[in-house]
Every structure is written in structure tokens, then in C-alpha cells.
Amino acid sequence: MNHMTKIYGHRGSKGNYPENTLLSFQAAIDQGVDGLELDIHLTSDGEIVVIHDETLNRTTDGSGNVKDLTLDEIKQYSAGNKFSHFTHYSENWDEERVPTLEEVLELLDGTDIELNIELKTYVYPYEGIEEKLLTLVKEKGNNRKIVYSSFHLPSLLRLKQLERSAHIAWLLHSPISNPADYMKELELESLHLAKDLVLHDMFQQYKDLNKSVRVWTVNDENELKEMLDLEVESIITDYPEKAINLRVKN
Ligand code: G3P
Ligand code: CA
């Protein structure tokens, strides 16, 4: 039996609710997650917003780059009505908006849920986002455990430079040959590995580092069981309820 692996809701409860919305985060909280994963970008007026893509096009009924729009402009659009094909779809979802990170931190108040903030800075670097992020977390984070992750190493290094105690995690979708050297040199606390890297035999090499390994995005029942058996630190999944139920049975 394994009660150690933590379950993180990917973009909230993305499998059943509009991703990266307060609705999706609340659903994941209600399902009993240990942590939430979300993605951030910066608006033209300097607000940190929670959305996966650089543009509004896929997940909202608006369009354009986040970086070219103000928060007020972004808030005009629905972040829910593109998901009307979902089983639980309700017209109320049309009222969902792209949340600010501050709104998500407020939603988490009174819980001990961990938060994995992924900085989507590899297309647009969003100058100053790391400073803004650390300031916001200091003001509104309520000392919760925050894990900062990115595919973009310069963002992680900037965070570490600004805040030595920041818990940083490098996102990898392909293997690196010398993980120990990277972990040490870059002072990484964790690796966030695509699931294929874990199912790959390099996993032991990562595990031997005695650093936390979180795995994304694991949705299939057999793969979830396999990750629980491997005792990864955390699983990031679109279906947190399914993962939590399997963890109980495992
Ligand atoms: O953080 C893990 C995972 O979310 C990274 O990929 O594209 O879903 O943000 P993506
Ligand atoms: Ca992400």
C-alpha cells in the first residue's frame, strides 16, 4: 500500500472541467488533491494570469496574445464555453473567466494544498515575471508549499537568484544524460518528468538522486498504478479523483 505519492490536479481537474479556471481548481480541491498545477503568463498591464497558451484562442472565446491584452480585456471573455462538449457541461461555465494567480491563491486560503506554478516563459520571456511572482507569493501565498517549474531554465535560475529558498523544478520531456550534475549545478530541488521518461529505464538514474520526481501527465489507470508502485513523489494528472481512488486501493 502506498500513501506517500501526492496527487496534483493538472490545470485543476482538466479532464472534466475547463482547464485553469477557478471552477476546475475548486473541483480538484473538492476531490481531495494534495496539490494543484497551473500555468502562468503576463498581461500587457503586468498582471499574472493563469492560462496554458500564449494566446486566448484555444481556451476562451477571445483571441490574441496574453502579452498584448490588459487584464480587463482578457476578463471580457469566457474561459468555460469552449468546453461545452464535456459531460458535466453547464451553462454556468460560460461565466468562468481566466483567473489571476492572486485569485487562485485566495481560493486556496484555509487549505494546505501545494501549488505548482509553471512559468510559460519559453516563447515570450515576460520581463520581470519572476520578481512579480515572488512578490505576489510572499504577499498572498500564506506560506503554502510552492513549487516553481518551467521548461525554460533561465526563469528558474532567475527565481533562485532572487530567492535562494525557492523550490525549483525543471520540466523535462526528453532524457538528459547527466541529471546529477544538473541538479547540483543548478541547485534544482526536483525534476518534473514526462511520464515516458519514468516508464523508460532512465528513471532509476533520476530516482537515485534522492530528489523529488514528479511525473506528468498520467491519466491511464495502468500507468497511474505503475507510478504509485514506483513511489514517485507526486503524480500530476487530469483526473485527480481517479488517481486518489487508485492510491487508496493500491
Ligand atoms: O507541469 C507538467 C505539464 O503541465 C507540462 O506540460 O503543456 O501540460 O503545461 P503542459
Ligand atoms: Ca503545465
PDB file of C-alpha atoms and ligand atoms in Angstrom:
ATOM      1  CA  MET A   1       0.000   0.000   0.000  1.00  0.00           C
ATOM      2  CA  ASN A   2       1.292   3.422  -0.884  1.00  0.00           C
ATOM      3  CA  HIS A   3       0.009   6.559   0.798  1.00  0.00           C
ATOM      4  CA  MET A   4       3.090   8.592   0.055  1.00  0.00           C
ATOM      5  CA  THR A   5       2.636   9.646  -3.548  1.00  0.00           C
ATOM      6  CA  LYS A   6       0.939  13.003  -3.784  1.00  0.00           C
ATOM      7  CA  ILE A   7      -1.723  13.705  -6.354  1.00  0.00           C
ATOM      8  CA  TYR A   8      -1.593  17.027  -8.186  1.00  0.00           C
ATOM      9  CA  GLY A   9      -4.521  18.176 -10.306  1.00  0.00           C
ATOM     10  CA  HIS A  10      -3.224  19.202 -13.731  1.00  0.00           C
ATOM     11  CA  ARG A  11      -4.644  22.623 -14.641  1.00  0.00           C
ATOM     12  CA  GLY A  12      -7.100  21.780 -11.857  1.00  0.00           C
ATOM     13  CA  SER A  13      -9.268  18.894 -12.875  1.00  0.00           C
ATOM     14  CA  LYS A  14      -8.661  19.313 -16.599  1.00  0.00           C
ATOM     15  CA  GLY A  15     -10.202  16.006 -17.638  1.00  0.00           C
ATOM     16  CA  ASN A  16     -13.678  17.094 -16.585  1.00  0.00           C
ATOM     17  CA  TYR A  17     -13.663  20.878 -16.222  1.00  0.00           C
ATOM     18  CA  PRO A  18     -12.429  23.886 -18.218  1.00  0.00           C
ATOM     19  CA  GLU A  19      -8.678  23.906 -17.649  1.00  0.00           C
ATOM     20  CA  ASN A  20      -7.007  26.540 -15.487  1.00  0.00           C
ATOM     21  CA  THR A  21     -10.272  28.053 -14.222  1.00  0.00           C
ATOM     22  CA  LEU A  22     -11.392  28.578 -10.633  1.00  0.00           C
ATOM     23  CA  LEU A  23     -14.118  26.016 -11.361  1.00  0.00           C
ATOM     24  CA  SER A  24     -11.518  23.436 -12.318  1.00  0.00           C
ATOM     25  CA  PHE A  25      -9.346  24.230  -9.299  1.00  0.00           C
ATOM     26  CA  GLN A  26     -12.320  24.059  -6.918  1.00  0.00           C
ATOM     27  CA  ALA A  27     -13.315  20.691  -8.403  1.00  0.00           C
ATOM     28  CA  ALA A  28      -9.803  19.350  -7.807  1.00  0.00           C
ATOM     29  CA  ILE A  29      -9.836  20.685  -4.242  1.00  0.00           C
ATOM     30  CA  ASP A  30     -13.211  19.013  -3.631  1.00  0.00           C
ATOM     31  CA  GLN A  31     -11.798  15.740  -4.984  1.00  0.00           C
ATOM     32  CA  GLY A  32      -9.097  15.853  -2.315  1.00  0.00           C
ATOM     33  CA  VAL A  33      -5.900  16.736  -4.184  1.00  0.00           C
ATOM     34  CA  ASP A  34      -2.614  17.298  -2.386  1.00  0.00           C
ATOM     35  CA  GLY A  35      -1.579  19.872  -4.944  1.00  0.00           C
ATOM     36  CA  LEU A  36      -2.619  21.899  -7.963  1.00  0.00           C
ATOM     37  CA  GLU A  37      -0.621  22.517 -11.117  1.00  0.00           C
ATOM     38  CA  LEU A  38      -1.225  25.638 -13.228  1.00  0.00           C
ATOM     39  CA  ASP A  39       0.423  27.749 -15.951  1.00  0.00           C
ATOM     40  CA  ILE A  40       1.162  31.466 -15.901  1.00  0.00           C
ATOM     41  CA  HIS A  41       1.649  34.314 -18.377  1.00  0.00           C
ATOM     42  CA  LEU A  42       1.855  38.110 -18.007  1.00  0.00           C
ATOM     43  CA  THR A  43      -0.706  40.594 -19.377  1.00  0.00           C
ATOM     44  CA  SER A  44       0.227  43.881 -21.074  1.00  0.00           C
ATOM     45  CA  ASP A  45      -0.553  45.707 -17.817  1.00  0.00           C
ATOM     46  CA  GLY A  46       1.632  43.409 -15.734  1.00  0.00           C
ATOM     47  CA  GLU A  47      -0.891  41.008 -14.179  1.00  0.00           C
ATOM     48  CA  ILE A  48      -0.020  37.333 -13.740  1.00  0.00           C
ATOM     49  CA  VAL A  49      -2.812  35.283 -15.272  1.00  0.00           C
ATOM     50  CA  VAL A  50      -3.448  31.550 -15.244  1.00  0.00           C
ATOM     51  CA  ILE A  51      -3.736  30.170 -18.754  1.00  0.00           C
ATOM     52  CA  HIS A  52      -1.801  27.498 -20.632  1.00  0.00           C
ATOM     53  CA  ASP A  53      -1.226  29.026 -24.058  1.00  0.00           C
ATOM     54  CA  GLU A  54       0.406  32.292 -25.119  1.00  0.00           C
ATOM     55  CA  THR A  55      -2.911  33.208 -26.751  1.00  0.00           C
ATOM     56  CA  LEU A  56      -6.561  33.221 -25.735  1.00  0.00           C
ATOM     57  CA  ASN A  57      -7.576  31.399 -28.899  1.00  0.00           C
ATOM     58  CA  ARG A  58      -7.897  27.780 -27.823  1.00  0.00           C
ATOM     59  CA  THR A  59      -9.369  28.010 -24.330  1.00  0.00           C
ATOM     60  CA  THR A  60     -11.503  31.168 -24.462  1.00  0.00           C
ATOM     61  CA  ASP A  61     -13.954  32.786 -26.860  1.00  0.00           C
ATOM     62  CA  GLY A  62     -11.487  35.636 -27.313  1.00  0.00           C
ATOM     63  CA  SER A  63      -8.321  35.840 -29.356  1.00  0.00           C
ATOM     64  CA  GLY A  64      -4.874  37.414 -29.333  1.00  0.00           C
ATOM     65  CA  ASN A  65      -1.734  37.202 -27.270  1.00  0.00           C
ATOM     66  CA  VAL A  66      -1.978  37.479 -23.490  1.00  0.00           C
ATOM     67  CA  LYS A  67       1.043  39.809 -23.599  1.00  0.00           C
ATOM     68  CA  ASP A  68      -0.821  42.281 -25.837  1.00  0.00           C
ATOM     69  CA  LEU A  69      -4.020  42.437 -23.784  1.00  0.00           C
ATOM     70  CA  THR A  70      -4.849  44.069 -20.442  1.00  0.00           C
ATOM     71  CA  LEU A  71      -6.399  42.080 -17.639  1.00  0.00           C
ATOM     72  CA  ASP A  72      -9.717  43.911 -18.169  1.00  0.00           C
ATOM     73  CA  GLU A  73      -9.692  42.946 -21.831  1.00  0.00           C
ATOM     74  CA  ILE A  74      -8.960  39.305 -21.032  1.00  0.00           C
ATOM     75  CA  LYS A  75     -11.687  39.218 -18.394  1.00  0.00           C
ATOM     76  CA  GLN A  76     -14.305  40.027 -21.044  1.00  0.00           C
ATOM     77  CA  TYR A  77     -14.017  36.540 -22.482  1.00  0.00           C
ATOM     78  CA  SER A  78     -15.397  33.227 -21.299  1.00  0.00           C
ATOM     79  CA  ALA A  79     -12.870  30.559 -20.326  1.00  0.00           C
ATOM     80  CA  GLY A  80     -15.660  27.997 -19.986  1.00  0.00           C
ATOM     81  CA  ASN A  81     -17.834  27.984 -23.052  1.00  0.00           C
ATOM     82  CA  LYS A  82     -15.300  26.253 -25.305  1.00  0.00           C
ATOM     83  CA  PHE A  83     -15.798  23.147 -23.159  1.00  0.00           C
ATOM     84  CA  SER A  84     -19.462  22.507 -23.888  1.00  0.00           C
ATOM     85  CA  HIS A  85     -18.567  19.018 -25.188  1.00  0.00           C
ATOM     86  CA  PHE A  86     -17.662  17.930 -21.628  1.00  0.00           C
ATOM     87  CA  THR A  87     -20.050  15.541 -19.904  1.00  0.00           C
ATOM     88  CA  HIS A  88     -20.707  17.800 -16.913  1.00  0.00           C
ATOM     89  CA  TYR A  89     -21.066  20.924 -19.027  1.00  0.00           C
ATOM     90  CA  SER A  90     -23.336  23.528 -17.507  1.00  0.00           C
ATOM     91  CA  GLU A  91     -24.214  26.913 -18.953  1.00  0.00           C
ATOM     92  CA  ASN A  92     -22.784  28.450 -15.784  1.00  0.00           C
ATOM     93  CA  TRP A  93     -19.386  27.597 -17.152  1.00  0.00           C
ATOM     94  CA  ASP A  94     -19.852  30.425 -19.658  1.00  0.00           C
ATOM     95  CA  GLU A  95     -19.292  32.818 -16.764  1.00  0.00           C
ATOM     96  CA  GLU A  96     -15.839  31.398 -15.979  1.00  0.00           C
ATOM     97  CA  ARG A  97     -13.015  33.796 -16.657  1.00  0.00           C
ATOM     98  CA  VAL A  98      -9.244  33.472 -16.993  1.00  0.00           C
ATOM     99  CA  PRO A  99      -8.201  33.793 -13.335  1.00  0.00           C
ATOM    100  CA  THR A 100      -5.335  35.824 -11.980  1.00  0.00           C
ATOM    101  CA  LEU A 101      -2.800  33.939  -9.922  1.00  0.00           C
ATOM    102  CA  GLU A 102      -3.884  36.090  -6.994  1.00  0.00           C
ATOM    103  CA  GLU A 103      -7.440  34.735  -7.306  1.00  0.00           C
ATOM    104  CA  VAL A 104      -6.150  31.172  -7.215  1.00  0.00           C
ATOM    105  CA  LEU A 105      -4.043  31.906  -4.139  1.00  0.00           C
ATOM    106  CA  GLU A 106      -7.155  33.339  -2.481  1.00  0.00           C
ATOM    107  CA  LEU A 107      -9.144  30.247  -3.422  1.00  0.00           C
ATOM    108  CA  LEU A 108      -6.532  28.132  -1.647  1.00  0.00           C
ATOM    109  CA  ASP A 109      -6.690  30.156   1.562  1.00  0.00           C
ATOM    110  CA  GLY A 110      -7.529  27.942   4.508  1.00  0.00           C
ATOM    111  CA  THR A 111      -6.164  24.802   2.822  1.00  0.00           C
ATOM    112  CA  ASP A 112      -2.706  23.232   2.957  1.00  0.00           C
ATOM    113  CA  ILE A 113      -2.776  22.348  -0.725  1.00  0.00           C
ATOM    114  CA  GLU A 114       0.561  22.642  -2.506  1.00  0.00           C
ATOM    115  CA  LEU A 115       0.834  24.733  -5.635  1.00  0.00           C
ATOM    116  CA  ASN A 116       2.968  24.009  -8.679  1.00  0.00           C
ATOM    117  CA  ILE A 117       3.287  27.187 -10.721  1.00  0.00           C
ATOM    118  CA  GLU A 118       4.621  26.571 -14.215  1.00  0.00           C
ATOM    119  CA  LEU A 119       6.210  29.628 -15.808  1.00  0.00           C
ATOM    120  CA  LYS A 120       5.386  29.570 -19.521  1.00  0.00           C
ATOM    121  CA  THR A 121       8.303  31.768 -20.449  1.00  0.00           C
ATOM    122  CA  TYR A 122       9.926  29.933 -23.332  1.00  0.00           C
ATOM    123  CA  VAL A 123       8.048  31.739 -26.133  1.00  0.00           C
ATOM    124  CA  TYR A 124       7.883  35.207 -24.556  1.00  0.00           C
ATOM    125  CA  PRO A 125      10.233  35.805 -21.623  1.00  0.00           C
ATOM    126  CA  TYR A 126       7.834  38.310 -19.918  1.00  0.00           C
ATOM    127  CA  GLU A 127      10.478  40.551 -18.403  1.00  0.00           C
ATOM    128  CA  GLY A 128      10.079  40.878 -14.654  1.00  0.00           C
ATOM    129  CA  ILE A 129       7.614  38.000 -14.251  1.00  0.00           C
ATOM    130  CA  GLU A 130       9.871  36.210 -11.756  1.00  0.00           C
ATOM    131  CA  GLU A 131      10.078  39.275  -9.476  1.00  0.00           C
ATOM    132  CA  LYS A 132       6.321  39.839  -9.660  1.00  0.00           C
ATOM    133  CA  LEU A 133       5.665  36.198  -8.943  1.00  0.00           C
ATOM    134  CA  LEU A 134       7.835  36.071  -5.840  1.00  0.00           C
ATOM    135  CA  THR A 135       6.309  39.316  -4.531  1.00  0.00           C
ATOM    136  CA  LEU A 136       2.769  38.010  -5.030  1.00  0.00           C
ATOM    137  CA  VAL A 137       3.534  34.685  -3.399  1.00  0.00           C
ATOM    138  CA  LYS A 138       5.125  36.461  -0.439  1.00  0.00           C
ATOM    139  CA  GLU A 139       2.011  38.618  -0.007  1.00  0.00           C
ATOM    140  CA  LYS A 140      -0.708  36.080  -0.713  1.00  0.00           C
ATOM    141  CA  GLY A 141       0.883  32.642  -0.528  1.00  0.00           C
ATOM    142  CA  ASN A 142       0.163  32.093   3.164  1.00  0.00           C
ATOM    143  CA  ASN A 143       3.402  30.119   3.474  1.00  0.00           C
ATOM    144  CA  ARG A 144       1.997  27.232   1.466  1.00  0.00           C
ATOM    145  CA  LYS A 145       4.417  24.973  -0.350  1.00  0.00           C
ATOM    146  CA  ILE A 146       5.033  26.416  -3.786  1.00  0.00           C
ATOM    147  CA  VAL A 147       6.936  24.543  -6.472  1.00  0.00           C
ATOM    148  CA  TYR A 148       8.103  26.665  -9.408  1.00  0.00           C
ATOM    149  CA  SER A 149       8.577  24.714 -12.619  1.00  0.00           C
ATOM    150  CA  SER A 150       9.485  25.564 -16.175  1.00  0.00           C
ATOM    151  CA  PHE A 151      10.890  24.126 -19.374  1.00  0.00           C
ATOM    152  CA  HIS A 152      12.786  27.421 -19.557  1.00  0.00           C
ATOM    153  CA  LEU A 153      15.845  27.203 -17.322  1.00  0.00           C
ATOM    154  CA  PRO A 154      16.650  30.949 -17.304  1.00  0.00           C
ATOM    155  CA  SER A 155      13.368  31.588 -15.466  1.00  0.00           C
ATOM    156  CA  LEU A 156      14.210  29.010 -12.826  1.00  0.00           C
ATOM    157  CA  LEU A 157      17.713  30.378 -12.378  1.00  0.00           C
ATOM    158  CA  ARG A 158      16.338  33.914 -12.066  1.00  0.00           C
ATOM    159  CA  LEU A 159      13.937  32.758  -9.345  1.00  0.00           C
ATOM    160  CA  LYS A 160      16.769  31.094  -7.468  1.00  0.00           C
ATOM    161  CA  GLN A 161      18.917  34.199  -7.835  1.00  0.00           C
ATOM    162  CA  LEU A 162      16.127  36.332  -6.371  1.00  0.00           C
ATOM    163  CA  GLU A 163      15.053  33.880  -3.669  1.00  0.00           C
ATOM    164  CA  ARG A 164      17.525  31.267  -2.518  1.00  0.00           C
ATOM    165  CA  SER A 165      14.846  29.237  -0.775  1.00  0.00           C
ATOM    166  CA  ALA A 166      12.578  28.986  -3.851  1.00  0.00           C
ATOM    167  CA  HIS A 167      11.772  25.352  -4.643  1.00  0.00           C
ATOM    168  CA  ILE A 168      12.527  24.983  -8.323  1.00  0.00           C
ATOM    169  CA  ALA A 169      11.791  22.066 -10.612  1.00  0.00           C
ATOM    170  CA  TRP A 170      12.950  21.532 -14.164  1.00  0.00           C
ATOM    171  CA  LEU A 171      10.408  20.173 -16.596  1.00  0.00           C
ATOM    172  CA  LEU A 172      11.786  17.567 -18.959  1.00  0.00           C
ATOM    173  CA  HIS A 173      10.159  15.797 -21.867  1.00  0.00           C
ATOM    174  CA  SER A 174      13.321  14.108 -23.123  1.00  0.00           C
ATOM    175  CA  PRO A 175      16.195  12.449 -21.258  1.00  0.00           C
ATOM    176  CA  ILE A 176      19.304  14.268 -20.109  1.00  0.00           C
ATOM    177  CA  SER A 177      22.444  12.189 -19.761  1.00  0.00           C
ATOM    178  CA  ASN A 178      23.859  13.582 -16.534  1.00  0.00           C
ATOM    179  CA  PRO A 179      20.956  14.569 -14.278  1.00  0.00           C
ATOM    180  CA  ALA A 180      23.053  14.613 -11.096  1.00  0.00           C
ATOM    181  CA  ASP A 181      25.379  17.285 -12.473  1.00  0.00           C
ATOM    182  CA  TYR A 182      22.464  19.476 -13.467  1.00  0.00           C
ATOM    183  CA  MET A 183      20.704  19.042 -10.155  1.00  0.00           C
ATOM    184  CA  LYS A 184      23.811  20.100  -8.276  1.00  0.00           C
ATOM    185  CA  GLU A 185      24.997  22.885 -10.502  1.00  0.00           C
ATOM    186  CA  LEU A 186      21.592  24.445 -10.900  1.00  0.00           C
ATOM    187  CA  GLU A 187      20.502  23.769  -7.315  1.00  0.00           C
ATOM    188  CA  LEU A 188      17.320  22.120  -8.531  1.00  0.00           C
ATOM    189  CA  GLU A 189      15.126  20.588  -5.864  1.00  0.00           C
ATOM    190  CA  SER A 190      13.061  18.492  -8.221  1.00  0.00           C
ATOM    191  CA  LEU A 191      12.653  17.129 -11.683  1.00  0.00           C
ATOM    192  CA  HIS A 192       9.265  17.067 -13.330  1.00  0.00           C
ATOM    193  CA  LEU A 193       9.413  14.268 -15.847  1.00  0.00           C
ATOM    194  CA  ALA A 194       7.127  13.407 -18.718  1.00  0.00           C
ATOM    195  CA  LYS A 195       5.664  10.005 -17.937  1.00  0.00           C
ATOM    196  CA  ASP A 196       7.549   8.286 -20.756  1.00  0.00           C
ATOM    197  CA  LEU A 197      10.819   9.161 -19.034  1.00  0.00           C
ATOM    198  CA  VAL A 198       9.668   7.336 -15.935  1.00  0.00           C
ATOM    199  CA  LEU A 199       8.475   4.300 -17.807  1.00  0.00           C
ATOM    200  CA  HIS A 200      11.870   4.444 -19.523  1.00  0.00           C
ATOM    201  CA  ASP A 201      14.789   2.729 -17.747  1.00  0.00           C
ATOM    202  CA  MET A 202      16.470   6.076 -17.026  1.00  0.00           C
ATOM    203  CA  PHE A 203      14.062   6.521 -14.140  1.00  0.00           C
ATOM    204  CA  GLN A 204      16.337   4.694 -11.697  1.00  0.00           C
ATOM    205  CA  GLN A 205      19.058   7.188 -12.502  1.00  0.00           C
ATOM    206  CA  TYR A 206      16.711  10.039 -11.607  1.00  0.00           C
ATOM    207  CA  LYS A 207      15.430   8.276  -8.519  1.00  0.00           C
ATOM    208  CA  ASP A 208      18.932   7.621  -7.219  1.00  0.00           C
ATOM    209  CA  LEU A 209      19.457  11.355  -6.967  1.00  0.00           C
ATOM    210  CA  ASN A 210      17.243  11.386  -3.903  1.00  0.00           C
ATOM    211  CA  LYS A 211      15.479  14.456  -5.213  1.00  0.00           C
ATOM    212  CA  SER A 212      11.778  14.639  -5.695  1.00  0.00           C
ATOM    213  CA  VAL A 213      10.489  13.355  -9.006  1.00  0.00           C
ATOM    214  CA  ARG A 214       7.038  14.459 -10.063  1.00  0.00           C
ATOM    215  CA  VAL A 215       5.541  12.904 -13.146  1.00  0.00           C
ATOM    216  CA  TRP A 216       3.208  14.403 -15.735  1.00  0.00           C
ATOM    217  CA  THR A 217       0.640  13.887 -17.196  1.00  0.00           C
ATOM    218  CA  VAL A 218      -0.558  10.469 -16.096  1.00  0.00           C
ATOM    219  CA  ASN A 219      -4.182   9.643 -16.876  1.00  0.00           C
ATOM    220  CA  ASP A 220      -4.330   5.985 -17.837  1.00  0.00           C
ATOM    221  CA  GLU A 221      -5.319   3.646 -14.989  1.00  0.00           C
ATOM    222  CA  ASN A 222      -2.489   1.160 -15.550  1.00  0.00           C
ATOM    223  CA  GLU A 223       0.076   3.923 -15.802  1.00  0.00           C
ATOM    224  CA  LEU A 224      -1.259   5.547 -12.652  1.00  0.00           C
ATOM    225  CA  LYS A 225      -0.863   2.222 -10.836  1.00  0.00           C
ATOM    226  CA  GLU A 226       2.638   1.851 -12.196  1.00  0.00           C
ATOM    227  CA  MET A 227       3.613   5.326 -10.915  1.00  0.00           C
ATOM    228  CA  LEU A 228       2.152   4.545  -7.496  1.00  0.00           C
ATOM    229  CA  ASP A 229       4.176   1.322  -7.399  1.00  0.00           C
ATOM    230  CA  LEU A 230       7.313   3.240  -8.364  1.00  0.00           C
ATOM    231  CA  GLU A 231       6.640   5.594  -5.428  1.00  0.00           C
ATOM    232  CA  VAL A 232       7.210   8.768  -7.360  1.00  0.00           C
ATOM    233  CA  GLU A 233       6.945  11.867  -5.163  1.00  0.00           C
ATOM    234  CA  SER A 234       3.890  13.170  -6.988  1.00  0.00           C
ATOM    235  CA  ILE A 235       1.685  12.392  -9.934  1.00  0.00           C
ATOM    236  CA  ILE A 236       0.284  15.250 -11.999  1.00  0.00           C
ATOM    237  CA  THR A 237      -2.967  14.130 -13.596  1.00  0.00           C
ATOM    238  CA  ASP A 238      -6.005  15.468 -15.445  1.00  0.00           C
ATOM    239  CA  TYR A 239      -8.149  13.034 -13.410  1.00  0.00           C
ATOM    240  CA  PRO A 240      -7.212  13.568  -9.756  1.00  0.00           C
ATOM    241  CA  GLU A 241     -10.267  11.741  -8.441  1.00  0.00           C
ATOM    242  CA  LYS A 242      -9.331   8.578 -10.351  1.00  0.00           C
ATOM    243  CA  ALA A 243      -5.732   8.777  -9.101  1.00  0.00           C
ATOM    244  CA  ILE A 244      -6.831   9.333  -5.493  1.00  0.00           C
ATOM    245  CA  ASN A 245      -9.164   6.321  -5.661  1.00  0.00           C
ATOM    246  CA  LEU A 246      -6.409   4.128  -7.089  1.00  0.00           C
ATOM    247  CA  ARG A 247      -3.993   5.268  -4.395  1.00  0.00           C
ATOM    248  CA  VAL A 248      -6.430   4.113  -1.735  1.00  0.00           C
ATOM    249  CA  LYS A 249      -6.748   0.678  -3.345  1.00  0.00           C
ATOM    250  CA  ASN A 250      -3.063   0.294  -4.206  1.00  0.00           C
TER     251      ASN A 250
HETATM  252  O1  G3P B   1       3.739  20.619 -15.487  1.00  0.00           O
HETATM  253  C1  G3P B   1       3.559  19.495 -16.255  1.00  0.00           C
HETATM  254  C2  G3P B   1       2.867  19.782 -17.533  1.00  0.00           C
HETATM  255  O2  G3P B   1       1.827  20.657 -17.259  1.00  0.00           O
HETATM  256  C3  G3P B   1       3.759  20.376 -18.584  1.00  0.00           C
HETATM  257  O3  G3P B   1       3.159  20.433 -19.840  1.00  0.00           O
HETATM  258  O4  G3P B   1       1.956  21.526 -21.680  1.00  0.00           O
HETATM  259  O5  G3P B   1       0.679  20.487 -19.840  1.00  0.00           O
HETATM  260  O6  G3P B   1       1.941  22.579 -19.448  1.00  0.00           O
HETATM  261  P1  G3P B   1       1.881  21.287 -20.210  1.00  0.00           P
HETATM  262 CA    CA B   2       1.652  22.983 -17.179  1.00  0.00          CA
END
